[in-house]
Each structure stands twice: as structure tokens, then as C-alpha cells.
JSON list of C-alpha atoms in Angstrom, two decimals:
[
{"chain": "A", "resi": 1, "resn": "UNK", "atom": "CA", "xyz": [0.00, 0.00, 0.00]},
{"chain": "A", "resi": 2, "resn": "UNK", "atom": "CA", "xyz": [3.12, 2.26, 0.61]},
{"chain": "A", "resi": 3, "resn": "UNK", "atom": "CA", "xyz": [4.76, 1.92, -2.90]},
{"chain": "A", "resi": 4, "resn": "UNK", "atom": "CA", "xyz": [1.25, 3.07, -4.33]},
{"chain": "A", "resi": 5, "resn": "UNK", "atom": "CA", "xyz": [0.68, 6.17, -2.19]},
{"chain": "A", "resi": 6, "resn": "UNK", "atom": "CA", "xyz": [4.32, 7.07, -2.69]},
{"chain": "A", "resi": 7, "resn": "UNK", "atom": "CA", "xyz": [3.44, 6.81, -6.98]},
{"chain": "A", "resi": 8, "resn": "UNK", "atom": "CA", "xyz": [0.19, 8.77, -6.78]},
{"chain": "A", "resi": 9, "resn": "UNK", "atom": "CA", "xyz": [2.13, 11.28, -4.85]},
{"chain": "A", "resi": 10, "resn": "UNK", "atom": "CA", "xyz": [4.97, 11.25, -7.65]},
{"chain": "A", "resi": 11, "resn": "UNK", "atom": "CA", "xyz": [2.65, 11.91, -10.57]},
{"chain": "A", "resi": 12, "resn": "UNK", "atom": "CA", "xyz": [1.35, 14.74, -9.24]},
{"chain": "A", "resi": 13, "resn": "UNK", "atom": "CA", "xyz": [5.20, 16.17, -8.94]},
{"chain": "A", "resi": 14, "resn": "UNK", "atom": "CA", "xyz": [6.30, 18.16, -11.79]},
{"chain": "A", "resi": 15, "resn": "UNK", "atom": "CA", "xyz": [9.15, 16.22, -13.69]},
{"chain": "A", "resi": 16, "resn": "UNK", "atom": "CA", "xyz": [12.14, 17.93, -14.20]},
{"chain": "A", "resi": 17, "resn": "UNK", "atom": "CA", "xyz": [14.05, 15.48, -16.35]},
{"chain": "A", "resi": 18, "resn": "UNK", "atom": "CA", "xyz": [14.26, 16.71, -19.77]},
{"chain": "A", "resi": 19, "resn": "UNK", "atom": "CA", "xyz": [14.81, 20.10, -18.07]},
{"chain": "A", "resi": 20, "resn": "UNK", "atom": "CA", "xyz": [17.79, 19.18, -16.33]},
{"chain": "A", "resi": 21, "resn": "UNK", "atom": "CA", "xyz": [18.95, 16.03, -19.45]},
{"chain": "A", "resi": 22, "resn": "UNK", "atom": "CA", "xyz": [19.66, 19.48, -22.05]},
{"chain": "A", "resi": 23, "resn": "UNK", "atom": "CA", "xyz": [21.48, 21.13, -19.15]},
{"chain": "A", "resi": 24, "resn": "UNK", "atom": "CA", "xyz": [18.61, 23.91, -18.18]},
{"chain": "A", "resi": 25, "resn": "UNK", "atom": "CA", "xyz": [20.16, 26.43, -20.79]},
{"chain": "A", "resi": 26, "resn": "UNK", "atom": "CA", "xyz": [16.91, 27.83, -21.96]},
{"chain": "A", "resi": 27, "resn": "UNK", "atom": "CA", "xyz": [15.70, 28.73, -18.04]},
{"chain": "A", "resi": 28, "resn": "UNK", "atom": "CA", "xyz": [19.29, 30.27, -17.09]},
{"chain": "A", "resi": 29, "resn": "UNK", "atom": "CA", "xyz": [18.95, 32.18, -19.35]},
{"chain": "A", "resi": 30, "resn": "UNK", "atom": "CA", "xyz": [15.59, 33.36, -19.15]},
{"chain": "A", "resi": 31, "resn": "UNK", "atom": "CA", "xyz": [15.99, 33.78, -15.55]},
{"chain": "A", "resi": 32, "resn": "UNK", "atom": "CA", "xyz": [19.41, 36.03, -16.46]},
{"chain": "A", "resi": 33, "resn": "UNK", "atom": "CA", "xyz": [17.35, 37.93, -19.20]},
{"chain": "A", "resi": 34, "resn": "UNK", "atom": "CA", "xyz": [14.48, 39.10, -16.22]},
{"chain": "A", "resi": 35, "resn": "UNK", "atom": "CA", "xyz": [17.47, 40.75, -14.09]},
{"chain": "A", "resi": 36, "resn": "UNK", "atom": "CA", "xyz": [19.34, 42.01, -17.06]},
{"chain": "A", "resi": 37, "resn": "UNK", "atom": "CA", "xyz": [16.32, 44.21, -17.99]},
{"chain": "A", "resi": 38, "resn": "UNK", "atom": "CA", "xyz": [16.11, 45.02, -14.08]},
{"chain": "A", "resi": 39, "resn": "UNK", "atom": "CA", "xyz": [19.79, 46.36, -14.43]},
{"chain": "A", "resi": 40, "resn": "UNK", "atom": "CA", "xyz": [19.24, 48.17, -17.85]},
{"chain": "A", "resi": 41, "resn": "UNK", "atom": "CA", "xyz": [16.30, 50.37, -16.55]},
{"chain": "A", "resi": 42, "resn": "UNK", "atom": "CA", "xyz": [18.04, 51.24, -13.38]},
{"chain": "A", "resi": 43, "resn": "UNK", "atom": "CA", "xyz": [21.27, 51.93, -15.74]},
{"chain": "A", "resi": 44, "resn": "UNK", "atom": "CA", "xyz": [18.68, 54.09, -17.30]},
{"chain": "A", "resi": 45, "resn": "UNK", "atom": "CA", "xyz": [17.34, 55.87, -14.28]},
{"chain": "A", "resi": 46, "resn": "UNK", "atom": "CA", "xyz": [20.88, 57.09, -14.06]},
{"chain": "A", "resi": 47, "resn": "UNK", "atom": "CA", "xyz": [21.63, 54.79, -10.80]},
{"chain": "A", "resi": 48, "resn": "UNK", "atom": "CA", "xyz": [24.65, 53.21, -12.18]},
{"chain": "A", "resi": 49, "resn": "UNK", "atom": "CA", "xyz": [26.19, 51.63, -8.88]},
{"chain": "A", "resi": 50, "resn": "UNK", "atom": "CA", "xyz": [23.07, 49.87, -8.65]},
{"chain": "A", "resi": 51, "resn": "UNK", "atom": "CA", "xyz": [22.74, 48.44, -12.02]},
{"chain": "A", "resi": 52, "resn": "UNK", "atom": "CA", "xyz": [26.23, 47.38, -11.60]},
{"chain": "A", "resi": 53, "resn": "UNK", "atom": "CA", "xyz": [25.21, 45.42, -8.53]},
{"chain": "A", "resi": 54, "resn": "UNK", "atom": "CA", "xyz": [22.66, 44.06, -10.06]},
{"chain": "A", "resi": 55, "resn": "UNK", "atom": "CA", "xyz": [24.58, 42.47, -13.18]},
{"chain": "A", "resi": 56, "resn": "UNK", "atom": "CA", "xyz": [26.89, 41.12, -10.89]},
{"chain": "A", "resi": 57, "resn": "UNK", "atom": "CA", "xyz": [25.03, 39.43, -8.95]},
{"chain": "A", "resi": 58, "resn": "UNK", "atom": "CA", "xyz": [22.88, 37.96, -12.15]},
{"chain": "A", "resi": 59, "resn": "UNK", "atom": "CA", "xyz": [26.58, 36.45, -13.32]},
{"chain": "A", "resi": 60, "resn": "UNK", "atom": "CA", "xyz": [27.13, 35.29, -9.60]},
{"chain": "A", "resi": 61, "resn": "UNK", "atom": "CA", "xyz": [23.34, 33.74, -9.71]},
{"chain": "A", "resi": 62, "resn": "UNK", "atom": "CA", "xyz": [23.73, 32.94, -13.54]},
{"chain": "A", "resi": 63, "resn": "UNK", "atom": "CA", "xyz": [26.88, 30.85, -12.78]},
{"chain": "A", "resi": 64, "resn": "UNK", "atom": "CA", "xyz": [25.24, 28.98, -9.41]},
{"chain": "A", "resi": 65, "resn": "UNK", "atom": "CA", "xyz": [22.23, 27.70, -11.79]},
{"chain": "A", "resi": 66, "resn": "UNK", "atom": "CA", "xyz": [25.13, 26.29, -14.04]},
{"chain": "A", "resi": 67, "resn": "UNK", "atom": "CA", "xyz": [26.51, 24.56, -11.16]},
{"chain": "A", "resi": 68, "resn": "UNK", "atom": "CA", "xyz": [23.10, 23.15, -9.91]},
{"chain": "A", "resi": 69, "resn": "UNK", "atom": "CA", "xyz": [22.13, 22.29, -13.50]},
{"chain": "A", "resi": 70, "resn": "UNK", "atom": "CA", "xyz": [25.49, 20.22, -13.84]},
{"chain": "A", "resi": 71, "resn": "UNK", "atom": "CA", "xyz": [25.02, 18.51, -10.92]},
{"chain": "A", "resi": 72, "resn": "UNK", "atom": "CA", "xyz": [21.33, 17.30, -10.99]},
{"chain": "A", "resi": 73, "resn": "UNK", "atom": "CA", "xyz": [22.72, 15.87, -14.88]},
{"chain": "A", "resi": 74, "resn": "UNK", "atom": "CA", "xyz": [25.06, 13.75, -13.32]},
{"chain": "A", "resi": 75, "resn": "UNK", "atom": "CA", "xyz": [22.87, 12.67, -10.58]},
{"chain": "A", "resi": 76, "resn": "UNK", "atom": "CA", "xyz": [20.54, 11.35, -13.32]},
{"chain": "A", "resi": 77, "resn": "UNK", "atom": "CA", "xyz": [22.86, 8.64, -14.47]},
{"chain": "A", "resi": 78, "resn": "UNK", "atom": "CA", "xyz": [22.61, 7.24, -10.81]},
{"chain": "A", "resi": 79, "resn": "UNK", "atom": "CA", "xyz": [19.05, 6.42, -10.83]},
{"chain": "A", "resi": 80, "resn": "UNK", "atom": "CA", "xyz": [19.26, 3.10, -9.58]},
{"chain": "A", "resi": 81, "resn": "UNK", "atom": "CA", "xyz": [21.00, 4.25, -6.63]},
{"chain": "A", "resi": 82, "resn": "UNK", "atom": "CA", "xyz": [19.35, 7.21, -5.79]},
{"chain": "A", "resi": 83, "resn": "UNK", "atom": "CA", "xyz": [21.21, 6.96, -2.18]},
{"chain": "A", "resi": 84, "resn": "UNK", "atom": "CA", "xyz": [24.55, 8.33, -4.97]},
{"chain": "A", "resi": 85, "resn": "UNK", "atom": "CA", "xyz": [22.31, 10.57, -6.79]},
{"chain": "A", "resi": 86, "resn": "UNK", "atom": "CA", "xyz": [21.81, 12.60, -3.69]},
{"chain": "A", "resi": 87, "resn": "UNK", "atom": "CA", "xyz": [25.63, 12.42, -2.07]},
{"chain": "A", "resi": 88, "resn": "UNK", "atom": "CA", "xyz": [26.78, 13.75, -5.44]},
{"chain": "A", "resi": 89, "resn": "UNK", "atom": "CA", "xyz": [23.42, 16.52, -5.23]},
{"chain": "A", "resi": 90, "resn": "UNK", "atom": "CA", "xyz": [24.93, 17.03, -1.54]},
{"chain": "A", "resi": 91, "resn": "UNK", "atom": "CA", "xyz": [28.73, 17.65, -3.17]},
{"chain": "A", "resi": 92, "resn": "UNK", "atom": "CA", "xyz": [27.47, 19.98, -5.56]},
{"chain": "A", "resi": 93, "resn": "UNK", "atom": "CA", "xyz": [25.36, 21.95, -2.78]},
{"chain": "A", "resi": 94, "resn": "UNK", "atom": "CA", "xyz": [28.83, 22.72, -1.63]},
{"chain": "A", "resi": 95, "resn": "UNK", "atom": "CA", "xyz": [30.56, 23.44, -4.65]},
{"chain": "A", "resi": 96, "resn": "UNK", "atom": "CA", "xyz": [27.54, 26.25, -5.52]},
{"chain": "A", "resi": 97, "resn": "UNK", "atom": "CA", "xyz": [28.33, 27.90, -1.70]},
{"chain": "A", "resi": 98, "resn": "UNK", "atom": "CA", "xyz": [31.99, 27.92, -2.49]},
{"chain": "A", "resi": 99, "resn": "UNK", "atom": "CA", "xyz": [31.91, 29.27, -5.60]},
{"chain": "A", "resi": 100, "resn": "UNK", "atom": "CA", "xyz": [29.06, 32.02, -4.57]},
{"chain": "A", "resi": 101, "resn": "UNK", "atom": "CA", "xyz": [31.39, 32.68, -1.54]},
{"chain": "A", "resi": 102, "resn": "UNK", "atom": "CA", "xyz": [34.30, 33.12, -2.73]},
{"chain": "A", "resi": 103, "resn": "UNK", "atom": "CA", "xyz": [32.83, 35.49, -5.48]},
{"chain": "A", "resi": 104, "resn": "UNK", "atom": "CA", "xyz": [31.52, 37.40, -2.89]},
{"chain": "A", "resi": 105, "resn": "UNK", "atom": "CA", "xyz": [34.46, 38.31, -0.58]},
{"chain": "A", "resi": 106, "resn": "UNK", "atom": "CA", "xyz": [36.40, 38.70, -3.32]},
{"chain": "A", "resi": 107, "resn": "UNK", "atom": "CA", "xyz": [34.12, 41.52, -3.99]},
{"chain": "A", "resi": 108, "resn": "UNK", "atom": "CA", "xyz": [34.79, 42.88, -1.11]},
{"chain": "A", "resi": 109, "resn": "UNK", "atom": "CA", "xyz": [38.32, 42.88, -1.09]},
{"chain": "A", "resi": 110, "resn": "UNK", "atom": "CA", "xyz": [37.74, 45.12, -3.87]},
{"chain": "A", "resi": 111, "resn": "UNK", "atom": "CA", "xyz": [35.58, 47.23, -2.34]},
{"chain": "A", "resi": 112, "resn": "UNK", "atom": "CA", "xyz": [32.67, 46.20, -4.49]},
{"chain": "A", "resi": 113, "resn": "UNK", "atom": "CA", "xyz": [28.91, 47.08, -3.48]},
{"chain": "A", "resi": 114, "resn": "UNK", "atom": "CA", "xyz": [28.33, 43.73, -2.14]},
{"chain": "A", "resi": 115, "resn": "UNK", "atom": "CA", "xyz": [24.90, 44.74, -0.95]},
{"chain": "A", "resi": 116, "resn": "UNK", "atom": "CA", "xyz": [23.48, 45.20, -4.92]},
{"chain": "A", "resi": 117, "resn": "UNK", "atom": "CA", "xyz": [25.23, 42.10, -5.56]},
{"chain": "A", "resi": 118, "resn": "UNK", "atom": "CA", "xyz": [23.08, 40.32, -3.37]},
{"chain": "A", "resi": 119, "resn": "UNK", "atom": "CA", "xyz": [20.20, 41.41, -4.37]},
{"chain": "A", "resi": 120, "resn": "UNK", "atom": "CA", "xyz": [20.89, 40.63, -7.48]},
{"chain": "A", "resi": 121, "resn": "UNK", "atom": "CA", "xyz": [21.68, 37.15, -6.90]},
{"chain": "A", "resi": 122, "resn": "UNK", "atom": "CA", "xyz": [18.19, 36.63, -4.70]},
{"chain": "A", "resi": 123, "resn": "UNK", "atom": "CA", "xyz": [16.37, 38.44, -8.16]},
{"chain": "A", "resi": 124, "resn": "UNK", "atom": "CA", "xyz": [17.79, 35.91, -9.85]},
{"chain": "A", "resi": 125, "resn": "UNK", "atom": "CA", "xyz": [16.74, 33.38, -7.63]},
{"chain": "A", "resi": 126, "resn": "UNK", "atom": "CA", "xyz": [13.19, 34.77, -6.81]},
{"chain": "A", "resi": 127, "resn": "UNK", "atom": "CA", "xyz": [12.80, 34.52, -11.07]},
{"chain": "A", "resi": 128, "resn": "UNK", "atom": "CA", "xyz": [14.30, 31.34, -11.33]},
{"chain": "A", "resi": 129, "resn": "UNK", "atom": "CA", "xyz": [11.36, 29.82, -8.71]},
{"chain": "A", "resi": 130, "resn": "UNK", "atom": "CA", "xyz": [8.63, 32.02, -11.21]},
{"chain": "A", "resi": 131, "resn": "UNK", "atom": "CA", "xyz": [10.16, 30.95, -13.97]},
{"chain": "A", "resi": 132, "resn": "UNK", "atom": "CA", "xyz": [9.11, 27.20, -12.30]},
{"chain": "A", "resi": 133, "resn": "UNK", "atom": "CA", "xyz": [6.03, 28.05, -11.41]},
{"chain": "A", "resi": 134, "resn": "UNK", "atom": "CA", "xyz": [5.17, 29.18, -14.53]},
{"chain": "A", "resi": 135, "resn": "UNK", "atom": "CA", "xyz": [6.13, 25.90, -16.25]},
{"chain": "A", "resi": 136, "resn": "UNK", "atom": "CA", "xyz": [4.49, 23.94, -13.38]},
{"chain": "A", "resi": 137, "resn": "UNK", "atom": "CA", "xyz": [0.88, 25.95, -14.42]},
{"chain": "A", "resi": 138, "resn": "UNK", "atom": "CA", "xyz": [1.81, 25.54, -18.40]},
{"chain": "A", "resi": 139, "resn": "UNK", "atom": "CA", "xyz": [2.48, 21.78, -17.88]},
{"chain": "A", "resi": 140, "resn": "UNK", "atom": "CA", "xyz": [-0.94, 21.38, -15.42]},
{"chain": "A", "resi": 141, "resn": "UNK", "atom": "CA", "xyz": [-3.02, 22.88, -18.65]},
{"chain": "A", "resi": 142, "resn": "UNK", "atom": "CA", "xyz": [-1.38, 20.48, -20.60]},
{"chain": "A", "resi": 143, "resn": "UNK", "atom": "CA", "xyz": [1.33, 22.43, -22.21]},
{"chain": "A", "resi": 144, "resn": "UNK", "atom": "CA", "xyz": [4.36, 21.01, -21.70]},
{"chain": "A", "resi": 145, "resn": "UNK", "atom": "CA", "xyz": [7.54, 22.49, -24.05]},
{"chain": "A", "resi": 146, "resn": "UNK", "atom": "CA", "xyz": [7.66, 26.05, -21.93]},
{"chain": "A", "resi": 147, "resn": "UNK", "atom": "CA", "xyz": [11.08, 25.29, -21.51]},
{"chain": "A", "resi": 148, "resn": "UNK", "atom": "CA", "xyz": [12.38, 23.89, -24.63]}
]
């Protein structure tokens, strides 16, 4: 009775496979495209330390998708042993807060505006999840190549 409940409840999850199988190009870059635009029409408004905070931290975001993408790729070739799937997911959880960290303090050994930076990387974040969400109500109506 377990296995069955466990399957119901996995049809109803929106599969990410062929997503993360062409390496999640066409959403990093969607996602990168939203703050861009963010960082042209405060470049714009004539707030140009912002807008430079704000591309920064798309590259910083842009670049921890990549990682995440690359990692949830490999982790597909282990599924059957998911128990390796996820210790490699776990590996590449820290490679993403290395790589985001060290980006980030060596911004401010060079006495970057880390503060638009971050915000920059959470905008590109906070479209990334929209981005989803958006695909999850596309593929609910039935319409499933958002992505692709």
C-alpha cells in the first residue's frame, strides 16, 4: 500500500528530467534575461552603482544555476541508486556555496557594493522559482515544451 501512495504522490510532482537532461540552458537564461532588464532600466534611471550590482550578482546567480544544473545531470545517471544521486546533489550543494562565496568576498576585497550584488543574486533566484512556477501551471493545462 506504501509503494502506491508514494506513486500517486509522484505523478502529481512536476518532472524535471528533460529540463535538467539538455542542461537547463533555456531557463538560465531566461531567468538572467528578467534581471538584465532590471539592471538596464536602473542603468537608465541614471543609478549606475546599482545596475552594476545588479549584473553582478545575475553572473554570480547565472553561474550557481550552471553549477546546480550540472550537478542534478550527473545525478541522473545514478538512478538506480538514488542513495549516490543525492551524495553527489549534496557535493554539488557545496561546490555552488563555495563558488558564490568566494565570489563574494572577493568583492569585497575590492571594495565592491556587495549589498546590490546580493540582491541581485536573490532576483535571480526569486525569477528562477517564477520561472518554475510558470512551467508547473503551463504543464498542469497540458502544455508542456515552456522550456524547450
Amino acid at each position: 500500500m506504501m509503494p502506491e501512495k508514494r506513486k500517486s504522490r509522484m505523478k502529481n510532482n512536476f518532472d524535471l528530467t528533460p529540463l535538467v537532461r539538455q542542461g537547463g540552458t533555456p531557463v538560465i537564461i531566461r531567468t538572467a534575461l528578467c534581471v538584465l532588464v532590471l539592471a538596464v532600466i536602473t542603468r537608465l534611471a541614471g543609478l549606475d552603482e546599482i545596475s552594476t550590482g545588479l549584473f553582478r550578482g545575475m553572473v554570480v546567480g547565472a553561474l550557481d544555476m550552471v553549477i546546480m544544473c550540472s550537478g542534478a545531470r550527473k545525478a541522473l545517471a545514478f538512478k538506480d541508486d538514488p542513495e549516490r544521486g543525492v551524495k553527489l546533489l549534496k557535493r554539488y550543494r557545496y561546490y555552488r556555496i563555495f563558488a558564490a562565496g568566494s565570489l563574494f568576498v572577493a568583492m569585497l576585497k575590492m571594495k565592491y557594493h556587495v549589498f546590490y550584488v546580493a540582491v541581485g543574486f536573490l532576483l535571480t533566484h526569486i525569477f528562477y522559482i517564477l520561472l518554475f512556477l510558470g512551467a508547473r501551471c503551463k504543464a498542469d493545462a497540458g502544455i508542456l515544451r515552456y522550456f524547450t
